[in-house]
PDB file of C-alpha atoms in Angstrom:
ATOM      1  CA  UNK A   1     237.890 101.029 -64.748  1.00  0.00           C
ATOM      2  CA  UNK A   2     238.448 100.297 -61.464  1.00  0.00           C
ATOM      3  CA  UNK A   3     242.210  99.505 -60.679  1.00  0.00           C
ATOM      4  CA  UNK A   4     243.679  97.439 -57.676  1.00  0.00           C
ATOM      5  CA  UNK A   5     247.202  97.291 -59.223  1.00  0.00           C
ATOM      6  CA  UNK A   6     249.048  99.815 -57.792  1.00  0.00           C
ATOM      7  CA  UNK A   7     252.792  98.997 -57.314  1.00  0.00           C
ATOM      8  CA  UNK A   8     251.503  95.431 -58.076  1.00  0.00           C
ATOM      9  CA  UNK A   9     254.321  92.543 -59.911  1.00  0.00           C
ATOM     10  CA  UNK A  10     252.240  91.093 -62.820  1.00  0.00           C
ATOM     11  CA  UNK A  11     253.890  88.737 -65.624  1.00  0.00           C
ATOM     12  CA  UNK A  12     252.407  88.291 -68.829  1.00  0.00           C
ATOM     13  CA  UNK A  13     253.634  86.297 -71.376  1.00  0.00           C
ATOM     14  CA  UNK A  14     252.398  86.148 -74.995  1.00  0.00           C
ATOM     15  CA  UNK A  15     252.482  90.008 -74.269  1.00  0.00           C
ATOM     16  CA  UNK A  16     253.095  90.740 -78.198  1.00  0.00           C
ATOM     17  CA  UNK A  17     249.618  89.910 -78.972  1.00  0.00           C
ATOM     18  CA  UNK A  18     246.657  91.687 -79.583  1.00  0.00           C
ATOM     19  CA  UNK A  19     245.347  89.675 -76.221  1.00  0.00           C
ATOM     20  CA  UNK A  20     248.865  90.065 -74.417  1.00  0.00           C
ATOM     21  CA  UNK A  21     249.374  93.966 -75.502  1.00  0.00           C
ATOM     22  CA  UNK A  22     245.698  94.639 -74.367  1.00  0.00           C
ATOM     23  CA  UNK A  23     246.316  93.047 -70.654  1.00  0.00           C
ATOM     24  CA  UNK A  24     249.766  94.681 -70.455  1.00  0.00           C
ATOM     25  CA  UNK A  25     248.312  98.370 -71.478  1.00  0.00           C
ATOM     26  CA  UNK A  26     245.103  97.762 -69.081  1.00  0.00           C
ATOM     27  CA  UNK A  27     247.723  96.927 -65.986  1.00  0.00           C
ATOM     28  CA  UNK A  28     250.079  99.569 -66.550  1.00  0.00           C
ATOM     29  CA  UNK A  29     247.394 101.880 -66.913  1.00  0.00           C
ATOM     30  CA  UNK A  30     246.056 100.644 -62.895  1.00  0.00           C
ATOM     31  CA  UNK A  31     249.778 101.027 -62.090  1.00  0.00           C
ATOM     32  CA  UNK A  32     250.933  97.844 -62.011  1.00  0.00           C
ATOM     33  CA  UNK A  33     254.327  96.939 -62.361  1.00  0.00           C
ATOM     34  CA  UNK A  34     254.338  94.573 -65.652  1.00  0.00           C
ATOM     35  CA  UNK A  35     257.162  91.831 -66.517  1.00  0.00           C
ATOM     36  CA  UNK A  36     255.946  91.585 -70.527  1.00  0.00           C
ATOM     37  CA  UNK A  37     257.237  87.752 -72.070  1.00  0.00           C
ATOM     38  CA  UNK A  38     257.184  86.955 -76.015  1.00  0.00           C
ATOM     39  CA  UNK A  39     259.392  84.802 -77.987  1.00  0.00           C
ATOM     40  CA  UNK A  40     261.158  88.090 -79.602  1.00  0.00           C
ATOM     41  CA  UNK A  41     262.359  90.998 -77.653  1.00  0.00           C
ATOM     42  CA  UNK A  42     260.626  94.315 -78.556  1.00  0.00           C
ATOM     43  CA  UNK A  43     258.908  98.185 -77.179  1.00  0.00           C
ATOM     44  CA  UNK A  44     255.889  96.935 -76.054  1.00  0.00           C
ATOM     45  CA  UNK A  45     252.572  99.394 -74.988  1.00  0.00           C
ATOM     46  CA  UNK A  46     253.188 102.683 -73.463  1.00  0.00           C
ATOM     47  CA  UNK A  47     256.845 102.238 -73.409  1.00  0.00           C
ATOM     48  CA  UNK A  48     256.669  98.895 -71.765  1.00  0.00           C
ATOM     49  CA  UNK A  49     259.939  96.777 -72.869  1.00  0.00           C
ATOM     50  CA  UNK A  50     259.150  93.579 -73.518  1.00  0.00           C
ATOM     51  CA  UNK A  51     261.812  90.486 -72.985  1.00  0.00           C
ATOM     52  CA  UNK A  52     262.412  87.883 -75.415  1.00  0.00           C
ATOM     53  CA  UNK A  53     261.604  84.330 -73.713  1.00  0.00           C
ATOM     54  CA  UNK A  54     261.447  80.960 -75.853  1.00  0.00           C
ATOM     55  CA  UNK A  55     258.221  79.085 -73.868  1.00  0.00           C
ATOM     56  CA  UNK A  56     259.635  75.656 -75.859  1.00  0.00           C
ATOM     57  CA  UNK A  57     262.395  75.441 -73.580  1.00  0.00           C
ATOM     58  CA  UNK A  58     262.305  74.193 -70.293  1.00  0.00           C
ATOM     59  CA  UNK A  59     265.529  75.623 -69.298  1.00  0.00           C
ATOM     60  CA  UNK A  60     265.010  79.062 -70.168  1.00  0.00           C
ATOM     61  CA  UNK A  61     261.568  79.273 -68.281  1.00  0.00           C
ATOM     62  CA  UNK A  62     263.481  77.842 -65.033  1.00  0.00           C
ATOM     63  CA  UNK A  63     266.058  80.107 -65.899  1.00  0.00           C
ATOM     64  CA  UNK A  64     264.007  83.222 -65.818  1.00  0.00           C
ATOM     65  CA  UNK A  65     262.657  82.351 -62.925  1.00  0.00           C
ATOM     66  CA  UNK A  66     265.749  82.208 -61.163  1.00  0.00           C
ATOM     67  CA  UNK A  67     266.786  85.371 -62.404  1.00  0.00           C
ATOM     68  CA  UNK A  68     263.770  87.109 -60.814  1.00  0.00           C
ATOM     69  CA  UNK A  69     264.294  88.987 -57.889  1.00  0.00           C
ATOM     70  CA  UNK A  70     260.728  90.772 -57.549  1.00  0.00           C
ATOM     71  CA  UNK A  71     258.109  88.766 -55.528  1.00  0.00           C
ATOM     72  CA  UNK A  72     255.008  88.692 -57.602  1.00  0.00           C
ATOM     73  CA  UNK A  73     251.243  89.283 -57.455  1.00  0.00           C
ATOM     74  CA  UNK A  74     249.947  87.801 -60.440  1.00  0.00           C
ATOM     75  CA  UNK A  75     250.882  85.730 -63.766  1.00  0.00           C
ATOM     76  CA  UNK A  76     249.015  85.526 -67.014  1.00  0.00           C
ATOM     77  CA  UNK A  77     249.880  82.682 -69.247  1.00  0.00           C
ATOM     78  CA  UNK A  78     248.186  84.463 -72.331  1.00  0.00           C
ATOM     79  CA  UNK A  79     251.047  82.875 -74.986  1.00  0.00           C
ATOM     80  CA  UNK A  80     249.670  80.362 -77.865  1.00  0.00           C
ATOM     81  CA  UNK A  81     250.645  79.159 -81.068  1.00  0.00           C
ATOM     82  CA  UNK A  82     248.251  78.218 -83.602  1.00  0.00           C
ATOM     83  CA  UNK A  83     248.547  77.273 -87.428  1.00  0.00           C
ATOM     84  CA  UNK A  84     246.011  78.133 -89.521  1.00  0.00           C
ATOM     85  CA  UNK A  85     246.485  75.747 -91.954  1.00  0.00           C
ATOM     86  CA  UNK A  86     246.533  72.322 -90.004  1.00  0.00           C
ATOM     87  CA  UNK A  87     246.417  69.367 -91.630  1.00  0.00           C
ATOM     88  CA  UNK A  88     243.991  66.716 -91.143  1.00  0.00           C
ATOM     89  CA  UNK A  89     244.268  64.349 -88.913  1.00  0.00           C
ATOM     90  CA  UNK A  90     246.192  61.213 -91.171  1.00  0.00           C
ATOM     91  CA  UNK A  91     248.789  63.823 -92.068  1.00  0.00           C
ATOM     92  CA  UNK A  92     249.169  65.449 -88.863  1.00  0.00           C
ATOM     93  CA  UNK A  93     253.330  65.274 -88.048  1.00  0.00           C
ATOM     94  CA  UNK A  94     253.967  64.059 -84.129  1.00  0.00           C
ATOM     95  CA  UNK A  95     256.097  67.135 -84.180  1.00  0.00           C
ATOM     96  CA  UNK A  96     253.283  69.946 -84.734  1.00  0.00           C
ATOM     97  CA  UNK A  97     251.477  68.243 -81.916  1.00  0.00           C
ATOM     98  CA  UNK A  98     254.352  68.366 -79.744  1.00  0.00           C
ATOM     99  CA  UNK A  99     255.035  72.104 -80.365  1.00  0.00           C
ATOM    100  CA  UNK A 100     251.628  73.586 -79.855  1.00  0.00           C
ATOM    101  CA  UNK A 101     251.100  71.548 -76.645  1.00  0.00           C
ATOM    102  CA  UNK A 102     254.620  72.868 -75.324  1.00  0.00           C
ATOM    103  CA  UNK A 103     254.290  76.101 -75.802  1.00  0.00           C
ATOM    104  CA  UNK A 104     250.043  76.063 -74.854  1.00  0.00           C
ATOM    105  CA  UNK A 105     249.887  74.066 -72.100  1.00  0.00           C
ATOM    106  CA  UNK A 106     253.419  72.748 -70.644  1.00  0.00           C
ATOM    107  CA  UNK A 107     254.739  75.996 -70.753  1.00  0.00           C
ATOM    108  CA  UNK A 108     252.022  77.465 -68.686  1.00  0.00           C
ATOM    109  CA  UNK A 109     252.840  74.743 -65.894  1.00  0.00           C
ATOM    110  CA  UNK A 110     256.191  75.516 -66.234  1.00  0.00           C
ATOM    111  CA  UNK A 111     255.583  79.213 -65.613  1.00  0.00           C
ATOM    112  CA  UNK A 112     253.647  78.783 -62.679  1.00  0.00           C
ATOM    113  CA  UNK A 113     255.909  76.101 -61.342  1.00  0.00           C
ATOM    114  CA  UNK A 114     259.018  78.859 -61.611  1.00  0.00           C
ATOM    115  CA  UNK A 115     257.128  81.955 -59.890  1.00  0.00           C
ATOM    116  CA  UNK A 116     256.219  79.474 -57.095  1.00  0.00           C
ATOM    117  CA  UNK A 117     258.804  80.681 -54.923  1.00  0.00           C
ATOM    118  CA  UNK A 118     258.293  84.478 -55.805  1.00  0.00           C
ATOM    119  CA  UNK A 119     254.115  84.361 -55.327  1.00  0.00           C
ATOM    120  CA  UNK A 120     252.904  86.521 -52.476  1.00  0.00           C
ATOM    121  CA  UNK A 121     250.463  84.952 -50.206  1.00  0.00           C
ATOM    122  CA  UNK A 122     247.432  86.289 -52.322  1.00  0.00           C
ATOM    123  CA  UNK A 123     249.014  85.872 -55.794  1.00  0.00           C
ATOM    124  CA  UNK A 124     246.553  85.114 -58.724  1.00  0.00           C
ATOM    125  CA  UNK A 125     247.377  82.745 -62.073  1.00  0.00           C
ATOM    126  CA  UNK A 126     245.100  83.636 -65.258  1.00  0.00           C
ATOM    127  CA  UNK A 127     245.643  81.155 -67.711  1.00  0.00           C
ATOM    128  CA  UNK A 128     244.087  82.586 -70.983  1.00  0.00           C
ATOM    129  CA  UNK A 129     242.847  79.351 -73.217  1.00  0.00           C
ATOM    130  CA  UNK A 130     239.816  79.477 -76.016  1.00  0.00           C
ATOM    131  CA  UNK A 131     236.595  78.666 -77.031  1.00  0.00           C
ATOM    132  CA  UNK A 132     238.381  76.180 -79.171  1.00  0.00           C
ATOM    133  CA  UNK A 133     238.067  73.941 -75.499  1.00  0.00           C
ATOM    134  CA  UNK A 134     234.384  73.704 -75.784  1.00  0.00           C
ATOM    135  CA  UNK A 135     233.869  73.829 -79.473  1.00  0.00           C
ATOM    136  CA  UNK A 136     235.840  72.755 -82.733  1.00  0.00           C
ATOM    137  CA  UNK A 137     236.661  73.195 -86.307  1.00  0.00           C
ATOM    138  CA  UNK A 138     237.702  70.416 -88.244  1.00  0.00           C
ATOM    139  CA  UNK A 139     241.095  69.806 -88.301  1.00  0.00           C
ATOM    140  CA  UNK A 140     241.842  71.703 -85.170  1.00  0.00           C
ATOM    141  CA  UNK A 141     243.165  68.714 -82.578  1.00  0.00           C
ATOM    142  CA  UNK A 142     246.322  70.129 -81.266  1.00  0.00           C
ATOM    143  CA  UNK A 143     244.974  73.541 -81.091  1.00  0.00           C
ATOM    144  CA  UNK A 144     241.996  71.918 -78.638  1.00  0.00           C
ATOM    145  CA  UNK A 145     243.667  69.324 -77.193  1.00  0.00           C
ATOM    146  CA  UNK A 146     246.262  72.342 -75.926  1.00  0.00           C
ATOM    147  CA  UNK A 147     243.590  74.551 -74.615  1.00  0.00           C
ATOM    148  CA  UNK A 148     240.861  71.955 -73.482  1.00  0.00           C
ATOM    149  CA  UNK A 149     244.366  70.713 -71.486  1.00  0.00           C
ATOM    150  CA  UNK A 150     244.952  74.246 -69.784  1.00  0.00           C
ATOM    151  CA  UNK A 151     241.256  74.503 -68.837  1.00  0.00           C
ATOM    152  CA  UNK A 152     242.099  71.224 -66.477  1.00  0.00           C
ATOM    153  CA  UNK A 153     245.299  72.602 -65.666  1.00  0.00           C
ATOM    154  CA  UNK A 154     243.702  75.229 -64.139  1.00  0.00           C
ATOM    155  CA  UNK A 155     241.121  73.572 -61.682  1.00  0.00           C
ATOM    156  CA  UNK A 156     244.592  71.262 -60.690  1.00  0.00           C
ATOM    157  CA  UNK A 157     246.454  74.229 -59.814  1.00  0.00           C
ATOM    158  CA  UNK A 158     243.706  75.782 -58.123  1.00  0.00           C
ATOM    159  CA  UNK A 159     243.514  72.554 -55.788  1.00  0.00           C
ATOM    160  CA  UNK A 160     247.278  72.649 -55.447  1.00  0.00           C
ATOM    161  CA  UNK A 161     247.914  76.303 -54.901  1.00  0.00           C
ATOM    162  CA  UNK A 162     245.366  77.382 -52.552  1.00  0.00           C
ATOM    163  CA  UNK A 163     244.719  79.185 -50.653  1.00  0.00           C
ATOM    164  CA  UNK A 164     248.315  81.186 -50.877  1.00  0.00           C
ATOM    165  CA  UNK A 165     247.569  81.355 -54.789  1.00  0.00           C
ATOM    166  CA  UNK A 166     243.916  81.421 -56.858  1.00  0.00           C
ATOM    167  CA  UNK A 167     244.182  80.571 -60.470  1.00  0.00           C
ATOM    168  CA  UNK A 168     241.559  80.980 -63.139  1.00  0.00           C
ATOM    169  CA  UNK A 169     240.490  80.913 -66.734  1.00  0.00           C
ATOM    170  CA  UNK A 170     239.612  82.932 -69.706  1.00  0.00           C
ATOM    171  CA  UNK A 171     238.598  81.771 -72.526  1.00  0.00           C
ATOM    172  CA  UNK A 172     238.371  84.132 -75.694  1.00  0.00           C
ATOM    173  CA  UNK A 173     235.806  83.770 -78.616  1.00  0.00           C
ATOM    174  CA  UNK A 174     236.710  85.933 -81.554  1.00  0.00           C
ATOM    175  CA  UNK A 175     239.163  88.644 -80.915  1.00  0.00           C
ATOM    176  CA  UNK A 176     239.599  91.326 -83.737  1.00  0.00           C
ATOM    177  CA  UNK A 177     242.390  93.567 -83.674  1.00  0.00           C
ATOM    178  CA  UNK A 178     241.110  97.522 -83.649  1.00  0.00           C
ATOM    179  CA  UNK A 179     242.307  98.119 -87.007  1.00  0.00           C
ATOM    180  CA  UNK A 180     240.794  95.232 -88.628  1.00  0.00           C
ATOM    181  CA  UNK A 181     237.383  96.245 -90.619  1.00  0.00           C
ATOM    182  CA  UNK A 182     234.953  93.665 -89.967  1.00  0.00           C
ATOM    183  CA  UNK A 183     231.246  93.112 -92.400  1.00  0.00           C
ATOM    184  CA  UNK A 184     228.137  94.298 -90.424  1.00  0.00           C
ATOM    185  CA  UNK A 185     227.529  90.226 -90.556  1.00  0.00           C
ATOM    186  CA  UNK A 186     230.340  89.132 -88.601  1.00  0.00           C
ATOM    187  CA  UNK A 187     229.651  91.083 -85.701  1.00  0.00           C
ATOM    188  CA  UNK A 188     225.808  90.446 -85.498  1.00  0.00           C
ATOM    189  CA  UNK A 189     226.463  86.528 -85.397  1.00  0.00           C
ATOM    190  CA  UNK A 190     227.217  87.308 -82.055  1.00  0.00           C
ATOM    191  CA  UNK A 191     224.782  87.522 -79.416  1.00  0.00           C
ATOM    192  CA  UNK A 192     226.249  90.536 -77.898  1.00  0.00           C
ATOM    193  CA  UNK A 193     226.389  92.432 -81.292  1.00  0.00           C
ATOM    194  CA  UNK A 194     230.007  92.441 -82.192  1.00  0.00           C
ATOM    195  CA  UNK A 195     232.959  90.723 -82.391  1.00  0.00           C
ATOM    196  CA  UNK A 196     235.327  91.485 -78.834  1.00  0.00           C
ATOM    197  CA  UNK A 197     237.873  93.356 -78.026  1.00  0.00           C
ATOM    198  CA  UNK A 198     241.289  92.415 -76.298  1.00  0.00           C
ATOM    199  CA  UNK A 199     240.080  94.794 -73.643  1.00  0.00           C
ATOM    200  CA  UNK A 200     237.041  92.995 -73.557  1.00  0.00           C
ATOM    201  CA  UNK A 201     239.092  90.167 -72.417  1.00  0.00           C
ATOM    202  CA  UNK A 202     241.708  92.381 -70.231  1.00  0.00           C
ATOM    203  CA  UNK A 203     239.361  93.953 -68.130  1.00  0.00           C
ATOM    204  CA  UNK A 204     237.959  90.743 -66.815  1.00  0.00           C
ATOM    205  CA  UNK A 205     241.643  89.514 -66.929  1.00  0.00           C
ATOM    206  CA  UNK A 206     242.654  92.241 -64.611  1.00  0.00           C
ATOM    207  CA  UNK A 207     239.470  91.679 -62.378  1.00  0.00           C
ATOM    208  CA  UNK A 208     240.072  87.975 -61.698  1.00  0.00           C
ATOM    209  CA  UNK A 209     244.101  88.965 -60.722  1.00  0.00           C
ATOM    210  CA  UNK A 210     242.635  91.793 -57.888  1.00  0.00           C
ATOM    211  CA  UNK A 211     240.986  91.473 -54.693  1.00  0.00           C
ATOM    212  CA  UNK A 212     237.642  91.428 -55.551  1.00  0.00           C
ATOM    213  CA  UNK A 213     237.293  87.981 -57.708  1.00  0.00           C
ATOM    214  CA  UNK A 214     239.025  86.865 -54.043  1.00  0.00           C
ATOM    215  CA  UNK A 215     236.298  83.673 -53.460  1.00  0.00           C
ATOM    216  CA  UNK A 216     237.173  83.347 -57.210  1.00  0.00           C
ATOM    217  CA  UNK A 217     239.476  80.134 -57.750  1.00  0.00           C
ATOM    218  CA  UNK A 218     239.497  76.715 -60.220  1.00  0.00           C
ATOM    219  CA  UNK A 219     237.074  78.384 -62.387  1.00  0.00           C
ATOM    220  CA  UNK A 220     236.432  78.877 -66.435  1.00  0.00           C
ATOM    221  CA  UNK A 221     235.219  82.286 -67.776  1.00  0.00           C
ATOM    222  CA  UNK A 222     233.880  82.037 -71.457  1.00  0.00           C
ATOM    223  CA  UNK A 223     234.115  85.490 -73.235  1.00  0.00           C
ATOM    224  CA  UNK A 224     232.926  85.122 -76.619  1.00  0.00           C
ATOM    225  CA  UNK A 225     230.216  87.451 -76.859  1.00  0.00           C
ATOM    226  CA  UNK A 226     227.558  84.578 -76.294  1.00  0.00           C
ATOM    227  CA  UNK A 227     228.537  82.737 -79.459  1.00  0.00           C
ATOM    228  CA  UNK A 228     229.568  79.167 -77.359  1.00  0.00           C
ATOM    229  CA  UNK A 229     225.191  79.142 -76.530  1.00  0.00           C
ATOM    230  CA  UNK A 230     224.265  79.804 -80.247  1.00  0.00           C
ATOM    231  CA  UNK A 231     222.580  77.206 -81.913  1.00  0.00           C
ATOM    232  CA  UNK A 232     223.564  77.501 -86.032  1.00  0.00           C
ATOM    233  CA  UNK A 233     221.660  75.487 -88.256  1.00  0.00           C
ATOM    234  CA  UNK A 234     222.705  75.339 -92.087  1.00  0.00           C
TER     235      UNK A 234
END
């Protein structure tokens, strides 16, 4: 691991998660300083404390960012919702759309538009959105729309930001937490020979927020163990 974090400000929201908890523990572990977001309050990884922040409400994010005094080197909007039981299309209610696009996509914007004034010339955005841009399931249109709208969020910010700020994008295939057992079949479907890892997806989190991904900026990283290039046939 090779860590450019020391006494470095990173935020991370969605920190919770077996993405978010994975990013926080990789940082902390290069010595970064780590503000850790999720909806709930809770201990977080290695005795990170982790504050409770609704991403549905406007005010609150404006409000947190007025209540931060730190500047900051980097911000990872990593938070999502998704339902796994989404109904089709004729039944979907306006009001699930509007819920998974607030708290996927606006509330990323709204992030970034509150840590403007605390960025250090330098600063890097990852905005972490899914394979679910680039490829669907049935019945998954708010879930896509949300994420296919963050990967265009983040060439627009790029554009916007820069050169002061460089902002980038992950997006995940299959994550597995550690202690889930997985068939012998589920991880060779992938071209890389397993299903990832939310360090898989930290350490090149924590590489596009440090100096080296520096000519790095508007861009979409696909992590998904090479399943997005698979061609499946029934």
């Amino acid at each position: 691991m090779q860590c450019h974090w020391q006494n470095k400000h990173i935020v991370v929201t969605g920190a919770g998660g077996v993405i978010g908890s994975a990013i926080c523990r990789y940082l902390l572990e290069c010595g970064a300083r780590v503000t850790a977001l999720d909806k709930a309050p809770r201990a977080g990884e290695l005795g990170l404390a982790i504050e409770g922040l609704d991403l549905t409400d406007a005010a609150a994010i404006k409000g947190f960012g007025a209540r931060l005094s730190a500047p900051v080197d980097g911000l990872v909007n990593n938070a999502a919702i998704a339902h796994p039981h989404n109904p089709p299309l004729a039944e979907l209610p306006l009001s699930l759309w509007q819920e998974v696009l607030a708290v996927n996509l606006t509330a990323p914007m709204l992030m970034t538009q509150a840590l403007l004034p605390h960025f250090r010339d330098g600063a890097s955005v990852v905005n972490i959105a899914s394979t679910r841009a680039v490829m669907s399931e049935p019945n998954s249109e708010c879930y896509g729309a949300s994420k296919g709208g963050l990967v265009a969020l983040t060439h627009a910010l790029a554009i916007s930001l820069g050169p002061k700020v460089r902002v980038n994008c992950v997006s995940p295939g299959w994550v597995a937490p550690e202690s889930e057992v997985l068939s012998e079949l589920e991880h060779h479907q992938h071209p890389a020979g397993r299903v990832g890892t939310g360090r898989d997806i930290a350490s090149l989190v924590a590489w596009l927020l440090g100096p080296e991904a520096g000519f790095v900026t508007g861009q979409h990283w696909l992590a998904d163990g090479g399943m997005s290039r698979k061609m499946i046939y029934s």
